[in-house]
Amino acid sequence: MKTYVVEHLDPECGPWSILEYITIAKESMDAGAKFCLSSAPIDLDIPDSVKAVRGFNIEHRSVEDVYHDCKNRVCLLDPAAKEELKPADAHDFDVFVFGGILGDDPPRDRTSELRKKGFTGRRLGPIQMTTDTAVRVTRMVIQGQALDAIPYIDYPEIRIDEHESTEMPFRYVKAADGKPAMPEGMIDLIRKDSEKGFGELL
């Protein structure tokens, strides 16, 4: 079983992150994989309804502590890595680690904190992704789909109302309906908070 770990690098957990984590948990479970939110502070404010989501696992230890005895089987998804993720990596790695929050705009290279731990890195291409997108793309590649064969939508425009739209500064997977794959409730959150900067949502 493959495990997808988001190392939570914030003292808080905003509404954007909560929707992403719920989506990652459900999609990982449906794919026969495990999701874990690591380095979660003991007092991290996550609603009980979210903790009860099927497949949502919280670990208060860091990913380094959890996997100290099998570090060679851990892959860090790192925008600065020299090698792209490929399907053959499924044979070499069991755990895939993401430095949340990946979807910062502009990117803040939070993955650098994990890079120092010595994990093997792989890239997901040159364009910034949200955390749930990064996990989704990683899972698709590990299940056999080439990174450059995945259909993407870059910087989609979200219609706020009949007069206004906003451009999302990220890459998304193109869903079956032709729209960017986003967590349930994300469009409503974007519309509700359209007057705020994305940094306030994260």
PDB file of N, CA, C and O in Angstrom, residues 67-139:
ATOM      1  N   TYR A  67       9.398   7.777   9.629  1.00  0.00           N
ATOM      2  CA  TYR A  67      10.025   6.895   8.635  1.00  0.00           C
ATOM      3  C   TYR A  67      11.550   6.884   8.734  1.00  0.00           C
ATOM      4  O   TYR A  67      12.239   6.655   7.746  1.00  0.00           O
ATOM      5  N   HIS A  68      12.065   7.064   9.944  1.00  0.00           N
ATOM      6  CA  HIS A  68      13.518   7.149  10.118  1.00  0.00           C
ATOM      7  C   HIS A  68      14.230   5.861   9.732  1.00  0.00           C
ATOM      8  O   HIS A  68      15.396   5.879   9.329  1.00  0.00           O
ATOM      9  N   ASP A  69      13.547   4.718   9.836  1.00  0.00           N
ATOM     10  CA  ASP A  69      14.199   3.436   9.569  1.00  0.00           C
ATOM     11  C   ASP A  69      13.997   2.949   8.132  1.00  0.00           C
ATOM     12  O   ASP A  69      14.450   1.855   7.778  1.00  0.00           O
ATOM     13  N   CYS A  70      13.296   3.747   7.306  1.00  0.00           N
ATOM     14  CA  CYS A  70      13.093   3.343   5.906  1.00  0.00           C
ATOM     15  C   CYS A  70      13.127   4.574   4.997  1.00  0.00           C
ATOM     16  O   CYS A  70      12.333   4.688   4.065  1.00  0.00           O
ATOM     17  N   LYS A  71      14.042   5.475   5.302  1.00  0.00           N
ATOM     18  CA  LYS A  71      14.128   6.743   4.568  1.00  0.00           C
ATOM     19  C   LYS A  71      14.358   6.528   3.071  1.00  0.00           C
ATOM     20  O   LYS A  71      13.916   7.332   2.243  1.00  0.00           O
ATOM     21  N   ASN A  72      15.011   5.431   2.702  1.00  0.00           N
ATOM     22  CA  ASN A  72      15.289   5.180   1.288  1.00  0.00           C
ATOM     23  C   ASN A  72      14.029   4.839   0.490  1.00  0.00           C
ATOM     24  O   ASN A  72      14.056   4.872  -0.743  1.00  0.00           O
ATOM     25  N   ARG A  73      12.922   4.557   1.194  1.00  0.00           N
ATOM     26  CA  ARG A  73      11.664   4.232   0.517  1.00  0.00           C
ATOM     27  C   ARG A  73      10.717   5.431   0.483  1.00  0.00           C
ATOM     28  O   ARG A  73       9.567   5.318   0.080  1.00  0.00           O
ATOM     29  N   VAL A  74      11.233   6.589   0.924  1.00  0.00           N
ATOM     30  CA  VAL A  74      10.426   7.811   0.991  1.00  0.00           C
ATOM     31  C   VAL A  74      10.831   8.757  -0.129  1.00  0.00           C
ATOM     32  O   VAL A  74      12.018   9.045  -0.319  1.00  0.00           O
ATOM     33  N   CYS A  75       9.835   9.260  -0.857  1.00  0.00           N
ATOM     34  CA  CYS A  75      10.069  10.215  -1.942  1.00  0.00           C
ATOM     35  C   CYS A  75       9.484  11.566  -1.561  1.00  0.00           C
ATOM     36  O   CYS A  75       8.305  11.659  -1.190  1.00  0.00           O
ATOM     37  N   LEU A  76      10.303  12.604  -1.649  1.00  0.00           N
ATOM     38  CA  LEU A  76       9.842  13.967  -1.389  1.00  0.00           C
ATOM     39  C   LEU A  76       9.489  14.637  -2.712  1.00  0.00           C
ATOM     40  O   LEU A  76      10.327  14.726  -3.613  1.00  0.00           O
ATOM     41  N   LEU A  77       8.250  15.067  -2.847  1.00  0.00           N
ATOM     42  CA  LEU A  77       7.845  15.805  -4.046  1.00  0.00           C
ATOM     43  C   LEU A  77       8.350  17.225  -3.894  1.00  0.00           C
ATOM     44  O   LEU A  77       7.841  17.999  -3.083  1.00  0.00           O
ATOM     45  N   ASP A  78       9.369  17.535  -4.693  1.00  0.00           N
ATOM     46  CA  ASP A  78      10.149  18.741  -4.490  1.00  0.00           C
ATOM     47  C   ASP A  78      10.261  19.523  -5.799  1.00  0.00           C
ATOM     48  O   ASP A  78      10.837  19.030  -6.775  1.00  0.00           O
ATOM     49  N   PRO A  79       9.728  20.753  -5.851  1.00  0.00           N
ATOM     50  CA  PRO A  79       9.836  21.560  -7.080  1.00  0.00           C
ATOM     51  C   PRO A  79      11.269  21.815  -7.518  1.00  0.00           C
ATOM     52  O   PRO A  79      11.518  22.117  -8.684  1.00  0.00           O
ATOM     53  N   ALA A  80      12.218  21.691  -6.603  1.00  0.00           N
ATOM     54  CA  ALA A  80      13.617  21.944  -6.926  1.00  0.00           C
ATOM     55  C   ALA A  80      14.379  20.674  -7.303  1.00  0.00           C
ATOM     56  O   ALA A  80      15.575  20.737  -7.610  1.00  0.00           O
ATOM     57  N   ALA A  81      13.711  19.532  -7.291  1.00  0.00           N
ATOM     58  CA  ALA A  81      14.375  18.276  -7.632  1.00  0.00           C
ATOM     59  C   ALA A  81      14.793  18.282  -9.103  1.00  0.00           C
ATOM     60  O   ALA A  81      14.168  18.927  -9.944  1.00  0.00           O
ATOM     61  N   LYS A  82      15.829  17.539  -9.430  1.00  0.00           N
ATOM     62  CA  LYS A  82      16.343  17.512 -10.793  1.00  0.00           C
ATOM     63  C   LYS A  82      15.623  16.477 -11.663  1.00  0.00           C
ATOM     64  O   LYS A  82      15.644  16.568 -12.891  1.00  0.00           O
ATOM     65  N   GLU A  83      14.986  15.499 -11.043  1.00  0.00           N
ATOM     66  CA  GLU A  83      14.371  14.402 -11.789  1.00  0.00           C
ATOM     67  C   GLU A  83      12.849  14.438 -11.647  1.00  0.00           C
ATOM     68  O   GLU A  83      12.322  14.638 -10.545  1.00  0.00           O
ATOM     69  N   GLU A  84      12.150  14.236 -12.763  1.00  0.00           N
ATOM     70  CA  GLU A  84      10.686  14.203 -12.747  1.00  0.00           C
ATOM     71  C   GLU A  84      10.192  12.856 -12.202  1.00  0.00           C
ATOM     72  O   GLU A  84      10.842  11.817 -12.381  1.00  0.00           O
ATOM     73  N   LEU A  85       9.040  12.877 -11.561  1.00  0.00           N
ATOM     74  CA  LEU A  85       8.418  11.645 -11.106  1.00  0.00           C
ATOM     75  C   LEU A  85       8.002  10.804 -12.317  1.00  0.00           C
ATOM     76  O   LEU A  85       7.497  11.340 -13.314  1.00  0.00           O
ATOM     77  N   LYS A  86       8.198   9.502 -12.243  1.00  0.00           N
ATOM     78  CA  LYS A  86       7.859   8.607 -13.346  1.00  0.00           C
ATOM     79  C   LYS A  86       7.208   7.339 -12.787  1.00  0.00           C
ATOM     80  O   LYS A  86       7.408   6.995 -11.611  1.00  0.00           O
ATOM     81  N   PRO A  87       6.437   6.611 -13.615  1.00  0.00           N
ATOM     82  CA  PRO A  87       5.756   5.402 -13.129  1.00  0.00           C
ATOM     83  C   PRO A  87       6.698   4.377 -12.506  1.00  0.00           C
ATOM     84  O   PRO A  87       6.320   3.689 -11.542  1.00  0.00           O
ATOM     85  N   ALA A  88       7.927   4.269 -13.008  1.00  0.00           N
ATOM     86  CA  ALA A  88       8.879   3.298 -12.470  1.00  0.00           C
ATOM     87  C   ALA A  88       9.234   3.581 -11.017  1.00  0.00           C
ATOM     88  O   ALA A  88       9.699   2.677 -10.295  1.00  0.00           O
ATOM     89  N   ASP A  89       8.994   4.811 -10.549  1.00  0.00           N
ATOM     90  CA  ASP A  89       9.290   5.147  -9.156  1.00  0.00           C
ATOM     91  C   ASP A  89       8.407   4.371  -8.186  1.00  0.00           C
ATOM     92  O   ASP A  89       8.722   4.292  -6.989  1.00  0.00           O
ATOM     93  N   ALA A  90       7.334   3.795  -8.690  1.00  0.00           N
ATOM     94  CA  ALA A  90       6.462   2.981  -7.835  1.00  0.00           C
ATOM     95  C   ALA A  90       7.210   1.780  -7.263  1.00  0.00           C
ATOM     96  O   ALA A  90       6.858   1.274  -6.188  1.00  0.00           O
ATOM     97  N   HIS A  91       8.254   1.332  -7.962  1.00  0.00           N
ATOM     98  CA  HIS A  91       9.036   0.190  -7.485  1.00  0.00           C
ATOM     99  C   HIS A  91      10.042   0.590  -6.413  1.00  0.00           C
ATOM    100  O   HIS A  91      10.475  -0.254  -5.621  1.00  0.00           O
ATOM    101  N   ASP A  92      10.399   1.872  -6.397  1.00  0.00           N
ATOM    102  CA  ASP A  92      11.450   2.323  -5.488  1.00  0.00           C
ATOM    103  C   ASP A  92      10.940   2.979  -4.209  1.00  0.00           C
ATOM    104  O   ASP A  92      11.672   3.053  -3.222  1.00  0.00           O
ATOM    105  N   PHE A  93       9.702   3.485  -4.246  1.00  0.00           N
ATOM    106  CA  PHE A  93       9.177   4.243  -3.108  1.00  0.00           C
ATOM    107  C   PHE A  93       7.813   3.725  -2.657  1.00  0.00           C
ATOM    108  O   PHE A  93       6.984   3.325  -3.477  1.00  0.00           O
ATOM    109  N   ASP A  94       7.609   3.780  -1.357  1.00  0.00           N
ATOM    110  CA  ASP A  94       6.318   3.397  -0.762  1.00  0.00           C
ATOM    111  C   ASP A  94       5.593   4.599  -0.169  1.00  0.00           C
ATOM    112  O   ASP A  94       4.379   4.571   0.016  1.00  0.00           O
ATOM    113  N   VAL A  95       6.366   5.639   0.165  1.00  0.00           N
ATOM    114  CA  VAL A  95       5.819   6.818   0.838  1.00  0.00           C
ATOM    115  C   VAL A  95       6.160   8.056   0.018  1.00  0.00           C
ATOM    116  O   VAL A  95       7.306   8.233  -0.415  1.00  0.00           O
ATOM    117  N   PHE A  96       5.160   8.914  -0.179  1.00  0.00           N
ATOM    118  CA  PHE A  96       5.347  10.135  -0.966  1.00  0.00           C
ATOM    119  C   PHE A  96       4.972  11.322  -0.092  1.00  0.00           C
ATOM    120  O   PHE A  96       3.849  11.397   0.413  1.00  0.00           O
ATOM    121  N   VAL A  97       5.918  12.227   0.081  1.00  0.00           N
ATOM    122  CA  VAL A  97       5.778  13.309   1.052  1.00  0.00           C
ATOM    123  C   VAL A  97       5.630  14.650   0.345  1.00  0.00           C
ATOM    124  O   VAL A  97       6.362  14.959  -0.602  1.00  0.00           O
ATOM    125  N   PHE A  98       4.704  15.443   0.850  1.00  0.00           N
ATOM    126  CA  PHE A  98       4.413  16.762   0.300  1.00  0.00           C
ATOM    127  C   PHE A  98       4.544  17.781   1.421  1.00  0.00           C
ATOM    128  O   PHE A  98       4.008  17.578   2.511  1.00  0.00           O
ATOM    129  N   GLY A  99       5.235  18.869   1.135  1.00  0.00           N
ATOM    130  CA  GLY A  99       5.402  19.919   2.142  1.00  0.00           C
ATOM    131  C   GLY A  99       4.265  20.903   2.047  1.00  0.00           C
ATOM    132  O   GLY A  99       4.315  21.831   1.246  1.00  0.00           O
ATOM    133  N   GLY A 100       3.204  20.697   2.835  1.00  0.00           N
ATOM    134  CA  GLY A 100       2.080  21.635   2.786  1.00  0.00           C
ATOM    135  C   GLY A 100       2.497  22.973   3.386  1.00  0.00           C
ATOM    136  O   GLY A 100       3.253  23.007   4.346  1.00  0.00           O
ATOM    137  N   ILE A 101       2.126  24.147   2.836  1.00  0.00           N
ATOM    138  CA  ILE A 101       1.100  24.203   1.808  1.00  0.00           C
ATOM    139  C   ILE A 101       1.787  24.434   0.465  1.00  0.00           C
ATOM    140  O   ILE A 101       2.467  25.422   0.288  1.00  0.00           O
ATOM    141  N   LEU A 102       1.590  23.512  -0.492  1.00  0.00           N
ATOM    142  CA  LEU A 102       2.208  23.662  -1.801  1.00  0.00           C
ATOM    143  C   LEU A 102       1.604  24.814  -2.569  1.00  0.00           C
ATOM    144  O   LEU A 102       2.238  25.446  -3.389  1.00  0.00           O
ATOM    145  N   GLY A 103       0.327  25.071  -2.327  1.00  0.00           N
ATOM    146  CA  GLY A 103      -0.391  26.045  -3.131  1.00  0.00           C
ATOM    147  C   GLY A 103      -0.231  27.485  -2.711  1.00  0.00           C
ATOM    148  O   GLY A 103      -1.169  28.262  -2.824  1.00  0.00           O
ATOM    149  N   ASP A 104       0.929  27.859  -2.203  1.00  0.00           N
ATOM    150  CA  ASP A 104       1.172  29.267  -1.886  1.00  0.00           C
ATOM    151  C   ASP A 104       1.339  30.080  -3.162  1.00  0.00           C
ATOM    152  O   ASP A 104       1.908  29.610  -4.141  1.00  0.00           O
ATOM    153  N   ASP A 105       0.849  31.284  -3.157  1.00  0.00           N
ATOM    154  CA  ASP A 105       1.056  32.174  -4.290  1.00  0.00           C
ATOM    155  C   ASP A 105       1.494  33.538  -3.750  1.00  0.00           C
ATOM    156  O   ASP A 105       0.697  34.223  -3.117  1.00  0.00           O
ATOM    157  N   PRO A 106       2.751  33.955  -3.973  1.00  0.00           N
ATOM    158  CA  PRO A 106       3.775  33.196  -4.703  1.00  0.00           C
ATOM    159  C   PRO A 106       4.342  32.057  -3.859  1.00  0.00           C
ATOM    160  O   PRO A 106       4.206  32.063  -2.629  1.00  0.00           O
ATOM    161  N   PRO A 107       4.957  31.049  -4.510  1.00  0.00           N
ATOM    162  CA  PRO A 107       5.514  29.907  -3.782  1.00  0.00           C
ATOM    163  C   PRO A 107       6.549  30.347  -2.754  1.00  0.00           C
ATOM    164  O   PRO A 107       7.356  31.228  -3.015  1.00  0.00           O
ATOM    165  N   ARG A 108       6.520  29.703  -1.583  1.00  0.00           N
ATOM    166  CA  ARG A 108       7.455  30.077  -0.521  1.00  0.00           C
ATOM    167  C   ARG A 108       8.516  29.008  -0.254  1.00  0.00           C
ATOM    168  O   ARG A 108       9.242  29.081   0.725  1.00  0.00           O
ATOM    169  N   ASP A 109       8.570  27.985  -1.107  1.00  0.00           N
ATOM    170  CA  ASP A 109       9.554  26.907  -0.983  1.00  0.00           C
ATOM    171  C   ASP A 109       9.577  26.319   0.420  1.00  0.00           C
ATOM    172  O   ASP A 109      10.626  26.165   1.049  1.00  0.00           O
ATOM    173  N   ARG A 110       8.413  25.988   0.934  1.00  0.00           N
ATOM    174  CA  ARG A 110       8.369  25.366   2.243  1.00  0.00           C
ATOM    175  C   ARG A 110       8.981  23.969   2.223  1.00  0.00           C
ATOM    176  O   ARG A 110       9.372  23.439   3.262  1.00  0.00           O
ATOM    177  N   THR A 111       9.051  23.374   1.036  1.00  0.00           N
ATOM    178  CA  THR A 111       9.627  22.049   0.916  1.00  0.00           C
ATOM    179  C   THR A 111      11.095  22.059   1.313  1.00  0.00           C
ATOM    180  O   THR A 111      11.673  21.008   1.613  1.00  0.00           O
ATOM    181  N   SER A 112      11.731  23.220   1.336  1.00  0.00           N
ATOM    182  CA  SER A 112      13.143  23.308   1.700  1.00  0.00           C
ATOM    183  C   SER A 112      13.387  22.752   3.101  1.00  0.00           C
ATOM    184  O   SER A 112      14.453  22.194   3.379  1.00  0.00           O
ATOM    185  N   GLU A 113      12.386  22.875   3.978  1.00  0.00           N
ATOM    186  CA  GLU A 113      12.532  22.355   5.339  1.00  0.00           C
ATOM    187  C   GLU A 113      12.646  20.835   5.335  1.00  0.00           C
ATOM    188  O   GLU A 113      13.322  20.243   6.171  1.00  0.00           O
ATOM    189  N   LEU A 114      11.965  20.187   4.377  1.00  0.00           N
ATOM    190  CA  LEU A 114      12.040  18.732   4.270  1.00  0.00           C
ATOM    191  C   LEU A 114      13.250  18.298   3.453  1.00  0.00           C
ATOM    192  O   LEU A 114      13.815  17.229   3.682  1.00  0.00           O
ATOM    193  N   ARG A 115      13.636  19.133   2.505  1.00  0.00           N
ATOM    194  CA  ARG A 115      14.783  18.814   1.648  1.00  0.00           C
ATOM    195  C   ARG A 115      16.030  18.584   2.492  1.00  0.00           C
ATOM    196  O   ARG A 115      16.869  17.736   2.170  1.00  0.00           O
ATOM    197  N   LYS A 116      16.154  19.337   3.580  1.00  0.00           N
ATOM    198  CA  LYS A 116      17.319  19.235   4.447  1.00  0.00           C
ATOM    199  C   LYS A 116      17.401  17.885   5.148  1.00  0.00           C
ATOM    200  O   LYS A 116      18.459  17.510   5.672  1.00  0.00           O
ATOM    201  N   LYS A 117      16.305  17.141   5.172  1.00  0.00           N
ATOM    202  CA  LYS A 117      16.264  15.859   5.873  1.00  0.00           C
ATOM    203  C   LYS A 117      16.886  14.728   5.055  1.00  0.00           C
ATOM    204  O   LYS A 117      17.072  13.622   5.548  1.00  0.00           O
ATOM    205  N   GLY A 118      17.170  14.994   3.775  1.00  0.00           N
ATOM    206  CA  GLY A 118      17.873  14.001   2.981  1.00  0.00           C
ATOM    207  C   GLY A 118      17.008  13.024   2.211  1.00  0.00           C
ATOM    208  O   GLY A 118      17.515  12.011   1.718  1.00  0.00           O
ATOM    209  N   PHE A 119      15.719  13.310   2.079  1.00  0.00           N
ATOM    210  CA  PHE A 119      14.853  12.426   1.298  1.00  0.00           C
ATOM    211  C   PHE A 119      15.152  12.574  -0.199  1.00  0.00           C
ATOM    212  O   PHE A 119      15.523  13.648  -0.672  1.00  0.00           O
ATOM    213  N   THR A 120      14.948  11.495  -0.955  1.00  0.00           N
ATOM    214  CA  THR A 120      15.096  11.548  -2.404  1.00  0.00           C
ATOM    215  C   THR A 120      13.966  12.388  -2.994  1.00  0.00           C
ATOM    216  O   THR A 120      12.800  12.199  -2.660  1.00  0.00           O
ATOM    217  N   GLY A 121      14.320  13.319  -3.887  1.00  0.00           N
ATOM    218  CA  GLY A 121      13.316  14.233  -4.435  1.00  0.00           C
ATOM    219  C   GLY A 121      12.908  13.902  -5.856  1.00  0.00           C
ATOM    220  O   GLY A 121      13.683  13.349  -6.636  1.00  0.00           O
ATOM    221  N   ARG A 122      11.667  14.237  -6.185  1.00  0.00           N
ATOM    222  CA  ARG A 122      11.145  14.148  -7.538  1.00  0.00           C
ATOM    223  C   ARG A 122      10.295  15.389  -7.813  1.00  0.00           C
ATOM    224  O   ARG A 122       9.659  15.929  -6.901  1.00  0.00           O
ATOM    225  N   ARG A 123      10.258  15.804  -9.075  1.00  0.00           N
ATOM    226  CA  ARG A 123       9.496  16.978  -9.484  1.00  0.00           C
ATOM    227  C   ARG A 123       8.188  16.575 -10.147  1.00  0.00           C
ATOM    228  O   ARG A 123       8.073  15.491 -10.714  1.00  0.00           O
ATOM    229  N   LEU A 124       7.221  17.487 -10.118  1.00  0.00           N
ATOM    230  CA  LEU A 124       5.946  17.291 -10.805  1.00  0.00           C
ATOM    231  C   LEU A 124       5.768  18.314 -11.923  1.00  0.00           C
ATOM    232  O   LEU A 124       4.654  18.716 -12.233  1.00  0.00           O
ATOM    233  N   GLY A 125       6.869  18.734 -12.516  1.00  0.00           N
ATOM    234  CA  GLY A 125       6.774  19.723 -13.574  1.00  0.00           C
ATOM    235  C   GLY A 125       7.032  21.120 -13.061  1.00  0.00           C
ATOM    236  O   GLY A 125       7.227  21.347 -11.864  1.00  0.00           O
ATOM    237  N   PRO A 126       6.986  22.111 -13.963  1.00  0.00           N
ATOM    238  CA  PRO A 126       7.423  23.463 -13.636  1.00  0.00           C
ATOM    239  C   PRO A 126       6.357  24.380 -13.053  1.00  0.00           C
ATOM    240  O   PRO A 126       6.679  25.470 -12.592  1.00  0.00           O
ATOM    241  N   ILE A 127       5.094  23.969 -13.068  1.00  0.00           N
ATOM    242  CA  ILE A 127       4.013  24.877 -12.674  1.00  0.00           C
ATOM    243  C   ILE A 127       3.483  24.514 -11.291  1.00  0.00           C
ATOM    244  O   ILE A 127       3.247  23.346 -10.978  1.00  0.00           O
ATOM    245  N   GLN A 128       3.294  25.525 -10.470  1.00  0.00           N
ATOM    246  CA  GLN A 128       2.811  25.363  -9.098  1.00  0.00           C
ATOM    247  C   GLN A 128       1.454  24.670  -9.064  1.00  0.00           C
ATOM    248  O   GLN A 128       0.555  24.987  -9.838  1.00  0.00           O
ATOM    249  N   MET A 129       1.303  23.716  -8.142  1.00  0.00           N
ATOM    250  CA  MET A 129       0.041  22.996  -7.951  1.00  0.00           C
ATOM    251  C   MET A 129      -0.467  23.197  -6.532  1.00  0.00           C
ATOM    252  O   MET A 129       0.314  23.429  -5.605  1.00  0.00           O
ATOM    253  N   THR A 130      -1.763  23.066  -6.357  1.00  0.00           N
ATOM    254  CA  THR A 130      -2.317  22.987  -5.011  1.00  0.00           C
ATOM    255  C   THR A 130      -1.914  21.642  -4.417  1.00  0.00           C
ATOM    256  O   THR A 130      -1.524  20.722  -5.143  1.00  0.00           O
ATOM    257  N   THR A 131      -2.027  21.504  -3.108  1.00  0.00           N
ATOM    258  CA  THR A 131      -1.592  20.273  -2.466  1.00  0.00           C
ATOM    259  C   THR A 131      -2.401  19.075  -2.939  1.00  0.00           C
ATOM    260  O   THR A 131      -1.842  18.011  -3.231  1.00  0.00           O
ATOM    261  N   ASP A 132      -3.719  19.214  -3.023  1.00  0.00           N
ATOM    262  CA  ASP A 132      -4.524  18.066  -3.461  1.00  0.00           C
ATOM    263  C   ASP A 132      -4.213  17.692  -4.905  1.00  0.00           C
ATOM    264  O   ASP A 132      -4.222  16.507  -5.263  1.00  0.00           O
ATOM    265  N   THR A 133      -3.907  18.686  -5.746  1.00  0.00           N
ATOM    266  CA  THR A 133      -3.529  18.387  -7.126  1.00  0.00           C
ATOM    267  C   THR A 133      -2.205  17.640  -7.168  1.00  0.00           C
ATOM    268  O   THR A 133      -2.048  16.659  -7.920  1.00  0.00           O
ATOM    269  N   ALA A 134      -1.233  18.066  -6.369  1.00  0.00           N
ATOM    270  CA  ALA A 134       0.066  17.410  -6.339  1.00  0.00           C
ATOM    271  C   ALA A 134      -0.070  15.945  -5.922  1.00  0.00           C
ATOM    272  O   ALA A 134       0.564  15.056  -6.511  1.00  0.00           O
ATOM    273  N   VAL A 135      -0.898  15.685  -4.923  1.00  0.00           N
ATOM    274  CA  VAL A 135      -1.114  14.299  -4.488  1.00  0.00           C
ATOM    275  C   VAL A 135      -1.830  13.517  -5.579  1.00  0.00           C
ATOM    276  O   VAL A 135      -1.485  12.363  -5.877  1.00  0.00           O
ATOM    277  N   ARG A 136      -2.830  14.126  -6.201  1.00  0.00           N
ATOM    278  CA  ARG A 136      -3.588  13.460  -7.270  1.00  0.00           C
ATOM    279  C   ARG A 136      -2.677  13.097  -8.436  1.00  0.00           C
ATOM    280  O   ARG A 136      -2.718  11.971  -8.949  1.00  0.00           O
ATOM    281  N   VAL A 137      -1.832  14.040  -8.845  1.00  0.00           N
ATOM    282  CA  VAL A 137      -0.917  13.792  -9.963  1.00  0.00           C
ATOM    283  C   VAL A 137       0.092  12.704  -9.598  1.00  0.00           C
ATOM    284  O   VAL A 137       0.370  11.797 -10.395  1.00  0.00           O
ATOM    285  N   THR A 138       0.631  12.770  -8.394  1.00  0.00           N
ATOM    286  CA  THR A 138       1.571  11.741  -7.946  1.00  0.00           C
ATOM    287  C   THR A 138       0.932  10.365  -7.985  1.00  0.00           C
ATOM    288  O   THR A 138       1.526   9.397  -8.497  1.00  0.00           O
ATOM    289  N   ARG A 139      -0.271  10.262  -7.482  1.00  0.00           N
ATOM    290  CA  ARG A 139      -0.967   8.971  -7.473  1.00  0.00           C
ATOM    291  C   ARG A 139      -1.198   8.454  -8.899  1.00  0.00           C
ATOM    292  O   ARG A 139      -1.025   7.260  -9.186  1.00  0.00           O
TER     293      ARG A 139
END
